[in-house]
mmCIF file of C-alpha atoms in Angstrom:
data_model
loop_
_atom_site.group_PDB
_atom_site.id
_atom_site.type_symbol
_atom_site.label_atom_id
_atom_site.label_comp_id
_atom_site.label_asym_id
_atom_site.label_seq_id
_atom_site.Cartn_x
_atom_site.Cartn_y
_atom_site.Cartn_z
ATOM 1 C CA MET A 300 1.030 73.777 64.159
ATOM 2 C CA MET A 301 0.796 76.854 66.366
ATOM 3 C CA GLN A 302 4.003 75.906 68.132
ATOM 4 C CA SER A 303 5.817 75.581 64.813
ATOM 5 C CA VAL A 304 4.626 79.020 63.705
ATOM 6 C CA TYR A 305 5.595 80.435 67.072
ATOM 7 C CA ARG A 306 9.116 78.942 66.830
ATOM 8 C CA ARG A 307 9.565 80.332 63.331
ATOM 9 C CA SER A 308 8.393 83.749 64.531
ATOM 10 C CA VAL A 309 10.880 83.664 67.399
ATOM 11 C CA GLN A 310 13.682 82.661 65.032
ATOM 12 C CA VAL A 311 12.818 85.469 62.625
ATOM 13 C CA PHE A 312 12.730 87.937 65.527
ATOM 14 C CA PHE A 313 16.194 86.975 66.750
ATOM 15 C CA LEU A 314 17.538 86.966 63.190
ATOM 16 C CA VAL A 315 16.278 90.509 62.547
ATOM 17 C CA THR A 316 17.537 91.643 65.946
ATOM 18 C CA GLY A 317 20.961 90.201 65.184
ATOM 19 C CA LEU A 318 21.152 91.899 61.812
ATOM 20 C CA LEU A 319 20.155 95.225 63.319
ATOM 21 C CA THR A 320 22.794 94.838 66.022
ATOM 22 C CA LEU A 321 25.460 94.087 63.441
ATOM 23 C CA ASN A 322 24.455 97.118 61.373
ATOM 24 C CA LEU A 323 24.490 99.398 64.397
ATOM 25 C CA THR A 324 27.865 98.032 65.487
ATOM 26 C CA GLY A 325 29.213 98.552 61.983
ATOM 27 C CA LEU A 326 27.935 102.109 61.909
ATOM 28 C CA ALA A 327 29.463 102.795 65.323
ATOM 29 C CA CYS A 328 32.816 101.396 64.171
ATOM 30 C CA ALA A 329 32.600 103.411 60.962
ATOM 31 C CA ASP A 330 31.819 106.561 62.958
ATOM 32 C CA SER A 331 34.736 105.793 65.283
ATOM 33 C CA ASN A 332 37.089 105.273 62.328
ATOM 34 C CA MET A 333 35.861 108.465 60.672
ATOM 35 C CA GLY A 334 36.426 110.301 63.940
ATOM 36 C CA SER A 335 39.995 108.956 64.181
ATOM 37 C CA ILE A 336 40.710 109.924 60.569
ATOM 38 C CA SER A 337 39.249 113.381 61.178
ATOM 39 C CA GLU A 338 41.385 113.931 64.296
ATOM 40 C CA GLU A 339 44.512 112.762 62.467
ATOM 41 C CA ALA A 340 43.714 115.103 59.573
ATOM 42 C CA LYS A 341 43.343 117.993 62.000
ATOM 43 C CA ARG A 342 46.691 117.188 63.634
ATOM 44 C CA ALA A 343 48.387 116.945 60.226
ATOM 45 C CA GLU A 344 46.895 120.289 59.227
ATOM 46 C CA SER A 345 48.064 121.858 62.482
ATOM 47 C CA ARG A 346 51.601 120.524 61.959
ATOM 48 C CA ALA A 347 51.616 121.886 58.402
ATOM 49 C CA GLU A 348 50.481 125.298 59.635
ATOM 50 C CA LYS A 349 53.287 125.384 62.207
ATOM 51 C CA ARG A 350 55.890 124.373 59.621
ATOM 52 C CA ALA A 351 54.649 127.143 57.342
ATOM 53 C CA LEU A 352 55.669 129.694 60.007
ATOM 54 C CA ILE A 353 59.338 128.696 59.972
ATOM 55 C CA VAL A 354 61.588 131.545 58.822
ATOM 56 C CA ILE A 355 64.575 129.299 58.024
ATOM 57 C CA ASP A 356 65.222 125.561 58.314
ATOM 58 C CA ASP A 357 68.379 125.912 60.434
ATOM 59 C CA TYR A 358 68.896 128.761 62.891
ATOM 60 C CA ILE A 359 71.907 130.914 62.068
ATOM 61 C CA ILE A 360 73.394 132.905 64.929
ATOM 62 C CA GLY A 361 73.513 136.679 64.554
ATOM 63 C CA PRO A 362 74.697 139.775 66.468
ATOM 64 C CA GLU A 363 72.992 140.482 69.824
ATOM 65 C CA ASP A 364 71.746 136.897 70.185
ATOM 66 C CA ILE A 365 72.157 135.597 73.730
ATOM 67 C CA LEU A 366 73.671 132.115 74.007
ATOM 68 C CA GLU A 367 74.044 129.791 76.949
ATOM 69 C CA ILE A 368 77.267 127.785 76.600
ATOM 70 C CA SER A 369 77.396 124.785 78.931
ATOM 71 C CA VAL A 370 80.423 122.523 79.409
ATOM 72 C CA TRP A 371 79.429 119.353 81.224
ATOM 73 C CA ARG A 372 80.848 119.104 84.758
ATOM 74 C CA ASN A 373 82.734 122.386 84.237
ATOM 75 C CA PRO A 374 80.651 125.294 85.585
ATOM 76 C CA ASP A 375 83.720 127.550 85.490
ATOM 77 C CA LEU A 376 83.839 127.152 81.701
ATOM 78 C CA SER A 377 80.095 127.622 81.213
ATOM 79 C CA ARG A 378 78.778 131.067 80.356
ATOM 80 C CA GLU A 379 75.744 133.012 79.163
ATOM 81 C CA VAL A 380 77.079 135.393 76.509
ATOM 82 C CA MET A 381 75.810 137.955 74.025
ATOM 83 C CA VAL A 382 77.139 137.860 70.473
ATOM 84 C CA ARG A 383 79.100 141.077 69.941
ATOM 85 C CA PRO A 384 78.765 143.402 66.930
ATOM 86 C CA ASP A 385 82.027 141.930 65.594
ATOM 87 C CA GLY A 386 80.291 138.548 65.431
ATOM 88 C CA LYS A 387 82.283 136.896 68.212
ATOM 89 C CA ILE A 388 81.801 135.636 71.765
ATOM 90 C CA SER A 389 84.386 135.330 74.525
ATOM 91 C CA LEU A 390 84.857 132.171 76.621
ATOM 92 C CA PRO A 391 87.321 131.142 79.357
ATOM 93 C CA LEU A 392 90.564 129.503 78.228
ATOM 94 C CA ILE A 393 89.862 129.697 74.485
ATOM 95 C CA GLY A 394 89.131 133.423 74.209
ATOM 96 C CA ASP A 395 87.234 134.826 71.204
ATOM 97 C CA VAL A 396 85.208 132.491 68.996
ATOM 98 C CA LYS A 397 83.370 133.463 65.832
ATOM 99 C CA ALA A 398 79.615 132.896 66.230
ATOM 100 C CA VAL A 399 77.810 134.973 63.581
ATOM 101 C CA GLY A 400 76.879 133.056 60.446
ATOM 102 C CA ARG A 401 77.105 129.688 62.155
ATOM 103 C CA SER A 402 74.466 127.244 63.307
ATOM 104 C CA THR A 403 74.486 126.219 66.970
ATOM 105 C CA SER A 404 75.876 122.784 66.029
ATOM 106 C CA GLU A 405 78.757 124.358 64.057
ATOM 107 C CA LEU A 406 79.613 126.667 66.963
ATOM 108 C CA ARG A 407 79.381 123.774 69.429
ATOM 109 C CA ASP A 408 81.800 121.681 67.358
ATOM 110 C CA ASP A 409 84.294 124.581 67.118
ATOM 111 C CA ILE A 410 84.207 125.237 70.867
ATOM 112 C CA THR A 411 84.568 121.505 71.578
ATOM 113 C CA GLN A 412 87.616 121.288 69.317
ATOM 114 C CA LYS A 413 89.270 124.326 70.941
ATOM 115 C CA LEU A 414 88.628 123.001 74.475
ATOM 116 C CA LYS A 415 90.368 119.710 73.681
ATOM 117 C CA SER A 416 93.679 121.521 74.152
ATOM 118 C CA TYR A 417 92.761 121.981 77.832
ATOM 119 C CA LYS A 418 90.320 119.185 78.644
ATOM 120 C CA GLU A 419 89.922 115.589 77.529
ATOM 121 C CA ASN A 420 86.678 114.848 75.664
ATOM 122 C CA PRO A 421 84.729 117.996 76.597
ATOM 123 C CA THR A 422 80.944 117.866 76.176
ATOM 124 C CA VAL A 423 79.497 121.202 75.062
ATOM 125 C CA ALA A 424 75.866 122.251 74.728
ATOM 126 C CA ILE A 425 74.523 125.515 73.301
ATOM 127 C CA VAL A 426 71.087 126.984 73.944
ATOM 128 C CA VAL A 427 69.815 130.134 72.221
ATOM 129 C CA LYS A 428 68.339 132.064 75.157
ATOM 130 C CA ALA A 429 67.197 135.120 73.218
ATOM 131 C CA VAL A 430 66.793 135.778 69.492
ATOM 132 C CA ASN A 431 67.742 139.405 68.868
ATOM 133 C CA SER A 432 69.236 139.284 65.380
ATOM 134 C CA TYR A 433 66.097 138.394 63.395
ATOM 135 C CA TYR A 434 64.211 141.626 62.802
ATOM 136 C CA PHE A 435 62.985 144.074 60.169
ATOM 137 C CA TYR A 436 62.439 147.829 60.087
ATOM 138 C CA VAL A 437 59.393 149.818 59.040
ATOM 139 C CA GLN A 438 59.387 153.549 58.430
ATOM 140 C CA GLY A 439 57.355 156.195 56.632
ATOM 141 C CA ALA A 440 53.585 156.585 56.496
ATOM 142 C CA VAL A 441 52.584 153.827 58.925
ATOM 143 C CA GLY A 442 51.057 153.793 62.374
ATOM 144 C CA LYS A 443 54.231 152.688 64.165
ATOM 145 C CA ILE A 444 57.777 152.969 62.842
ATOM 146 C CA GLY A 445 60.818 151.153 64.165
ATOM 147 C CA LYS A 446 62.443 147.759 64.604
ATOM 148 C CA LEU A 447 60.192 144.688 64.810
ATOM 149 C CA PRO A 448 61.151 141.056 65.550
ATOM 150 C CA LEU A 449 61.033 138.494 62.749
ATOM 151 C CA LEU A 450 60.328 135.333 64.751
ATOM 152 C CA SER A 451 58.032 133.632 62.267
ATOM 153 C CA ARG A 452 57.458 133.750 58.517
ATOM 154 C CA THR A 453 56.089 137.216 57.744
ATOM 155 C CA THR A 454 54.848 138.747 54.500
ATOM 156 C CA LEU A 455 54.806 142.422 53.519
ATOM 157 C CA ILE A 456 51.054 142.696 54.208
ATOM 158 C CA GLN A 457 51.510 141.167 57.657
ATOM 159 C CA ALA A 458 54.447 143.484 58.389
ATOM 160 C CA ILE A 459 52.395 146.571 57.542
ATOM 161 C CA THR A 460 49.654 145.279 59.827
ATOM 162 C CA LEU A 461 52.188 144.801 62.646
ATOM 163 C CA ALA A 462 53.301 148.391 62.052
ATOM 164 C CA GLY A 463 49.776 149.681 62.686
ATOM 165 C CA GLY A 464 48.641 149.891 59.066
ATOM 166 C CA MET A 465 49.209 152.657 56.536
ATOM 167 C CA ALA A 466 48.447 156.331 57.097
ATOM 168 C CA PRO A 467 45.775 158.036 54.918
ATOM 169 C CA ASP A 468 48.446 159.852 52.894
ATOM 170 C CA ALA A 469 50.512 156.712 52.185
ATOM 171 C CA VAL A 470 51.477 156.113 48.559
ATOM 172 C CA ARG A 471 50.286 152.514 48.307
ATOM 173 C CA SER A 472 51.795 151.889 44.881
ATOM 174 C CA ARG A 473 55.389 152.747 45.866
ATOM 175 C CA ILE A 474 56.170 150.656 48.944
ATOM 176 C CA THR A 475 59.896 149.940 48.879
ATOM 177 C CA ILE A 476 61.799 147.102 50.527
ATOM 178 C CA PHE A 477 65.557 147.518 50.993
ATOM 179 C CA ARG A 478 67.167 144.099 51.378
ATOM 180 C CA LEU A 479 70.665 143.472 52.664
ATOM 181 C CA GLY A 480 72.966 141.405 50.495
ATOM 182 C CA MET A 481 73.548 137.965 52.042
ATOM 183 C CA ASP A 482 76.351 135.518 51.200
ATOM 184 C CA ASN A 483 78.113 137.922 48.816
ATOM 185 C CA GLU A 484 74.847 138.863 47.098
ATOM 186 C CA ALA A 485 74.274 142.491 46.104
ATOM 187 C CA PRO A 486 71.737 144.520 48.113
ATOM 188 C CA GLN A 487 68.269 144.695 46.576
ATOM 189 C CA LYS A 488 65.596 147.352 46.234
ATOM 190 C CA LEU A 489 62.075 146.021 45.668
ATOM 191 C CA VAL A 490 59.223 148.376 44.748
ATOM 192 C CA VAL A 491 55.810 146.875 45.467
ATOM 193 C CA SER A 492 52.204 147.990 45.036
ATOM 194 C CA TYR A 493 49.963 147.191 48.004
ATOM 195 C CA ASP A 494 46.840 147.278 45.826
ATOM 196 C CA ASP A 495 48.393 144.928 43.263
ATOM 197 C CA ILE A 496 48.898 142.359 46.025
ATOM 198 C CA ILE A 497 45.431 142.781 47.521
ATOM 199 C CA LEU A 498 43.371 143.230 44.353
ATOM 200 C CA ARG A 499 45.346 141.798 41.448
ATOM 201 C CA GLY A 500 47.106 138.737 42.814
ATOM 202 C CA ALA A 501 50.680 140.063 42.762
ATOM 203 C CA ASP A 502 53.248 138.244 44.893
ATOM 204 C CA ASN A 503 53.056 139.050 48.592
ATOM 205 C CA VAL A 504 56.763 139.505 49.318
ATOM 206 C CA GLU A 505 58.114 137.342 52.145
ATOM 207 C CA LEU A 506 60.427 139.287 54.450
ATOM 208 C CA LYS A 507 63.992 138.318 55.263
ATOM 209 C CA PRO A 508 66.045 139.274 58.344
ATOM 210 C CA GLY A 509 67.344 142.825 58.079
ATOM 211 C CA ASP A 510 64.749 144.053 55.551
ATOM 212 C CA THR A 511 63.733 147.715 55.740
ATOM 213 C CA ILE A 512 60.231 148.631 54.542
ATOM 214 C CA VAL A 513 59.608 152.237 53.520
ATOM 215 C CA VAL A 514 56.014 153.368 52.976
ATOM 216 C CA PRO A 515 56.257 156.820 51.336
ATOM 217 C CA SER A 516 53.730 159.571 51.923
ATOM 218 C CA GLU A 517 52.305 161.936 49.323
ATOM 219 C CA THR A 518 54.519 164.745 50.625
ATOM 220 C CA MET A 519 57.754 162.781 50.167
ATOM 221 C CA VAL A 520 59.876 163.244 47.059
ATOM 222 C CA LEU A 521 59.588 160.023 45.073
ATOM 223 C CA ILE A 522 62.453 158.906 42.895
ATOM 224 C CA PRO A 523 61.297 156.846 39.888
#
């Protein structure tokens, strides 16, 4: 009788121990899966944040950009060049080539086509060594005036911060953005209130290459 009770007790003990082990293993697996999901969510969020900084989807070459043009197995035809103010670059054999307003792939294809008159099946690669054509200007009642690079997506509030913030006598309700006309569009003049953006939910204007921001002071003559 005692042996039977003892055996049943041992069986119950191992049964409970087994159930506890399964529960703990399940919890550990669940924690591991939650950790994996959490890490993946963090990576997805990081990728989204990086994509949000992109100024444009496809880089368009502009004046003063520095390009490295490489022709495979032809070092004499390879060059590092700066895009001139007239929008062109100069290369051996083919001379001047229009670069401004083109993507690197479009410029590569044009150079490849022109080189075919001198070389069979040329292989051309283009690397943008320095981005000098994406910029904006800030002037007026700010801490630092001048030309600033536009290498990531930048809003008006961020641009003013990069310029050292506004001076005490700045007219916050009359910040003006002068925007160049692109692709046959007319130039624009945008008048923005800093306080409307900060306090009233107005649109925080996203800058475009070539924008000029003017923060007027109280002593300036304002034109309505």
